[in-house]
Tab-separated table of C-alpha atoms in Angstrom:
chain	number	residue	atom	x	y	z
A	103	UNK	CA	6.648	-12.391	20.592
A	104	UNK	CA	7.762	-11.049	17.449
A	105	UNK	CA	9.469	-7.589	16.964
A	106	UNK	CA	7.283	-4.607	16.378
A	107	UNK	CA	9.054	-2.361	13.722
A	108	UNK	CA	8.627	1.144	13.846
A	109	UNK	CA	9.897	3.597	10.954
A	110	UNK	CA	10.542	7.098	11.721
A	111	UNK	CA	10.944	9.819	9.154
A	112	UNK	CA	14.693	11.176	9.451
A	113	UNK	CA	15.516	14.649	10.879
A	114	UNK	CA	13.802	16.749	13.407
A	115	UNK	CA	10.709	14.477	13.335
A	116	UNK	CA	12.459	11.431	14.529
A	117	UNK	CA	14.079	13.395	17.447
A	118	UNK	CA	10.931	14.789	18.533
A	119	UNK	CA	8.972	11.212	18.192
A	120	UNK	CA	11.916	9.508	20.259
A	121	UNK	CA	11.388	12.186	23.042
A	122	UNK	CA	7.885	11.338	23.166
A	123	UNK	CA	8.320	7.630	23.209
A	124	UNK	CA	11.014	7.866	26.169
A	125	UNK	CA	8.320	9.947	27.985
A	126	UNK	CA	6.059	6.537	27.826
A	127	UNK	CA	8.870	4.203	28.779
A	128	UNK	CA	10.135	3.138	25.307
A	129	UNK	CA	13.672	3.772	25.062
A	130	UNK	CA	16.401	3.140	22.370
A	131	UNK	CA	19.655	3.997	23.572
A	132	UNK	CA	21.421	2.882	20.421
A	133	UNK	CA	19.732	5.498	18.388
A	134	UNK	CA	21.046	8.378	20.423
A	135	UNK	CA	24.743	7.779	19.152
A	136	UNK	CA	24.982	10.214	15.941
A	137	UNK	CA	28.278	8.507	14.724
A	138	UNK	CA	26.647	4.881	14.360
A	139	UNK	CA	26.176	3.522	10.970
A	140	UNK	CA	23.553	1.078	12.000
A	141	UNK	CA	20.396	0.757	10.328
A	142	UNK	CA	18.280	-0.878	12.625
A	143	UNK	CA	17.960	-0.274	16.252
A	144	UNK	CA	16.368	-2.503	18.917
A	145	UNK	CA	14.924	-2.682	22.111
A	146	UNK	CA	15.133	-6.435	23.255
A	147	UNK	CA	13.260	-5.840	26.464
A	148	UNK	CA	9.979	-4.492	24.605
A	149	UNK	CA	10.728	-6.284	21.422
A	150	UNK	CA	10.698	-3.300	19.408
A	151	UNK	CA	12.597	-2.435	16.444
A	152	UNK	CA	13.450	1.032	15.021
A	153	UNK	CA	14.427	2.320	11.423
A	154	UNK	CA	15.153	5.779	10.028
A	155	UNK	CA	13.913	6.440	6.504
A	156	UNK	CA	13.506	9.108	4.225
A	157	UNK	CA	10.055	10.647	4.897
A	158	UNK	CA	8.683	9.819	1.681
A	159	UNK	CA	9.797	6.271	2.106
A	160	UNK	CA	8.060	5.725	5.375
A	161	UNK	CA	4.280	5.233	3.858
A	162	UNK	CA	5.970	2.585	1.555
A	163	UNK	CA	7.533	0.805	4.269
A	164	UNK	CA	4.413	0.605	6.169
A	165	UNK	CA	2.169	-0.123	3.429
A	166	UNK	CA	4.415	-3.145	2.435
A	167	UNK	CA	4.366	-4.304	6.041
A	168	UNK	CA	8.405	-3.895	6.326
A	169	UNK	CA	7.235	-1.820	9.326
A	170	UNK	CA	4.345	-2.091	11.221
A	171	UNK	CA	3.999	1.534	12.504
A	172	UNK	CA	5.414	4.845	10.880
A	173	UNK	CA	5.651	8.273	12.058
A	174	UNK	CA	5.618	10.678	9.302
A	175	UNK	CA	4.116	14.106	8.381
A	176	UNK	CA	0.472	14.393	6.974
A	177	UNK	CA	2.129	16.118	3.747
A	178	UNK	CA	4.082	12.873	2.851
A	179	UNK	CA	0.898	10.588	3.761
A	180	UNK	CA	-1.143	12.760	1.173
A	181	UNK	CA	1.421	12.875	-1.431
A	182	UNK	CA	2.515	9.300	-1.328
A	183	UNK	CA	-1.262	8.069	-1.407
A	184	UNK	CA	-0.575	4.690	0.187
A	185	UNK	CA	-2.704	2.153	1.617
A	186	UNK	CA	-2.309	2.454	5.435
A	187	UNK	CA	-4.180	3.495	8.663
A	188	UNK	CA	-3.655	6.857	9.820
A	189	UNK	CA	-4.359	6.446	13.465
A	190	UNK	CA	-3.300	9.421	15.458
A	191	UNK	CA	-2.141	12.926	15.189
A	192	UNK	CA	0.748	13.685	17.271
A	193	UNK	CA	0.399	17.470	17.074
A	194	UNK	CA	4.324	17.904	16.614
A	195	UNK	CA	5.642	19.835	13.426
A	196	UNK	CA	2.523	21.753	13.090
A	197	UNK	CA	2.489	23.885	9.527
A	198	UNK	CA	0.171	24.294	6.633
A	199	UNK	CA	0.345	23.438	3.154
A	200	UNK	CA	-0.727	26.588	1.129
A	201	UNK	CA	-1.051	28.187	-2.261
A	202	UNK	CA	1.485	30.944	-2.150
A	203	UNK	CA	2.268	33.701	-4.878
A	204	UNK	CA	2.654	37.454	-5.656
A	205	UNK	CA	-0.367	39.360	-4.355
A	206	UNK	CA	-1.579	39.814	-8.249
A	207	UNK	CA	-1.868	36.115	-8.377
A	208	UNK	CA	-5.027	36.050	-5.989
A	209	UNK	CA	-7.303	37.299	-8.906
A	210	UNK	CA	-6.316	34.602	-11.223
A	211	UNK	CA	-7.123	32.016	-8.466
A	212	UNK	CA	-10.362	33.774	-7.649
A	213	UNK	CA	-11.421	33.815	-11.268
A	214	UNK	CA	-10.268	30.050	-12.224
A	215	UNK	CA	-7.902	30.993	-14.674
A	216	UNK	CA	-5.572	28.491	-16.384
A	217	UNK	CA	-2.503	28.862	-14.367
A	218	UNK	CA	0.897	27.001	-14.027
A	219	UNK	CA	1.468	25.697	-10.368
A	220	UNK	CA	4.838	24.711	-9.051
A	221	UNK	CA	5.306	22.116	-6.387
A	222	UNK	CA	7.358	19.369	-4.587
A	223	UNK	CA	3.660	17.866	-3.967
A	224	UNK	CA	2.309	17.572	-7.326
A	225	UNK	CA	-0.490	15.062	-6.098
A	226	UNK	CA	-1.453	17.311	-3.388
A	227	UNK	CA	-1.683	20.317	-5.755
A	228	UNK	CA	-3.573	18.225	-8.296
A	229	UNK	CA	-6.329	17.194	-5.695
A	230	UNK	CA	-6.536	20.569	-4.534
A	231	UNK	CA	-6.910	22.312	-7.615
A	232	UNK	CA	-8.873	19.616	-9.698
A	233	UNK	CA	-11.025	18.242	-6.821
A	234	UNK	CA	-11.583	20.953	-4.259
A	235	UNK	CA	-11.239	24.011	-6.554
A	236	UNK	CA	-12.362	22.575	-10.064
A	237	UNK	CA	-9.716	24.712	-11.537
A	238	UNK	CA	-7.833	23.619	-14.423
A	239	UNK	CA	-4.049	24.041	-13.879
A	240	UNK	CA	-0.910	22.904	-15.346
A	241	UNK	CA	1.410	21.407	-12.427
A	242	UNK	CA	4.926	21.630	-12.701
A	243	UNK	CA	7.050	19.396	-10.385
A	244	UNK	CA	10.304	20.887	-8.649
A	245	UNK	CA	12.536	19.293	-5.875
A	246	UNK	CA	14.405	22.424	-4.661
A	247	UNK	CA	13.223	25.920	-3.694
A	248	UNK	CA	9.920	26.244	-5.079
A	249	UNK	CA	9.750	30.039	-4.178
A	250	UNK	CA	12.073	30.782	-6.906
A	251	UNK	CA	9.574	29.490	-9.572
A	252	UNK	CA	6.984	32.732	-9.376
A	253	UNK	CA	9.956	35.016	-9.113
A	254	UNK	CA	11.385	33.869	-12.316
A	255	UNK	CA	8.088	33.388	-14.293
A	256	UNK	CA	8.053	29.523	-13.995
A	257	UNK	CA	4.692	29.540	-12.543
A	258	UNK	CA	2.014	32.072	-11.341
A	259	UNK	CA	1.708	30.385	-7.996
A	260	UNK	CA	3.151	27.323	-5.843
A	261	UNK	CA	1.757	24.944	-3.482
A	262	UNK	CA	4.144	24.377	-0.287
A	263	UNK	CA	4.549	23.734	3.159
A	264	UNK	CA	4.280	27.253	5.422
A	265	UNK	CA	5.490	27.292	8.838
A	266	UNK	CA	6.296	31.080	9.625
A	267	UNK	CA	6.070	32.503	6.060
A	268	UNK	CA	9.330	34.490	6.575
A	269	UNK	CA	10.850	32.886	3.576
A	270	UNK	CA	7.603	33.855	1.385
A	271	UNK	CA	7.631	37.582	2.821
A	272	UNK	CA	11.546	37.985	1.948
A	273	UNK	CA	10.760	37.146	-1.550
A	274	UNK	CA	7.676	39.080	-2.174
A	275	UNK	CA	5.162	36.318	-1.800
A	276	UNK	CA	2.261	35.975	0.312
A	277	UNK	CA	-0.141	33.077	1.333
A	278	UNK	CA	-3.104	32.889	-1.115
A	279	UNK	CA	-5.096	30.203	-0.059
A	280	UNK	CA	-4.629	27.365	2.786
A	281	UNK	CA	-4.966	23.840	1.621
A	282	UNK	CA	-4.827	21.828	4.833
A	283	UNK	CA	-3.133	21.690	8.169
A	284	UNK	CA	-0.281	19.517	8.575
A	285	UNK	CA	1.746	17.639	11.498
A	286	UNK	CA	3.096	14.345	12.513
A	287	UNK	CA	0.784	11.324	12.332
A	288	UNK	CA	1.203	7.738	13.212
A	289	UNK	CA	0.308	5.264	10.409
A	290	UNK	CA	-0.096	1.459	10.981
A	291	UNK	CA	0.060	-1.470	8.561
A	292	UNK	CA	-3.290	-2.698	7.780
A	293	UNK	CA	-2.341	-6.374	8.314
A	294	UNK	CA	-0.506	-5.291	11.567
A	295	UNK	CA	-3.282	-3.848	12.867
A	296	UNK	CA	-5.339	-7.096	12.843
A	297	UNK	CA	-2.340	-9.294	13.849
A	298	UNK	CA	-0.809	-7.168	16.577
A	299	UNK	CA	-4.114	-5.271	17.513
A	300	UNK	CA	-3.648	-5.497	21.220
A	301	UNK	CA	0.018	-4.187	21.277
A	302	UNK	CA	-0.449	-1.450	18.742
A	303	UNK	CA	-3.624	-0.337	20.458
A	304	UNK	CA	-1.843	-0.307	23.855
A	305	UNK	CA	1.117	1.852	22.335
A	306	UNK	CA	-1.396	4.474	20.825
A	307	UNK	CA	-3.461	4.612	23.963
A	308	UNK	CA	-0.069	5.302	25.691
A	309	UNK	CA	0.885	7.909	23.209
A	310	UNK	CA	-2.543	9.608	23.471
A	311	UNK	CA	-2.477	9.485	27.357
A	312	UNK	CA	0.795	11.183	27.748
A	313	UNK	CA	0.208	13.740	24.812
A	314	UNK	CA	-3.208	14.858	26.353
A	315	UNK	CA	-1.973	15.083	29.982
A	316	UNK	CA	0.908	17.097	28.766
A	317	UNK	CA	-1.648	19.474	27.133
A	318	UNK	CA	-3.618	20.177	30.361
């Protein structure tokens, strides 16, 4: 039996995902050692391998088959636009992708004015404005604190992830439109889904049963 490889998005998401895995009997003790410099972690008994990757790289590893399964946020899946199967919503890391800005920018959105939009997620922003709103905008990609853009006049609005909205409020910004809900998803390589269908389906079923019973 070959190893099934699972790529986890680094950070809080990986930690939460590993906790869920433990509850369905999938453990990987090596990963708990925060000082380790290992890159790949193995559960020999279950023939599973895990590795941590930058969130934006997880869909790439999965598309190319370097990982059979990936756990990553919906925002990353949408932004990267890779060929893969999105098979299950883990319902963790819930938040929203929103168009945000000062209150007065609402009118510009309503009247479909030509505006500048700053975002770490240019593809999501483009899809929303061009394909859903049919509004022509100039999209500016930023890597850091996008909230700064409307404050210093770089853009009229931003497209960003909103959890509590506290940062927006502190900076005189607000949610103007909701783009889509976000949470952590399980994605699967297209070939792996065919070749290892039984094992992957069993894993997804166990995840689903555990999470649905937990909700009751």
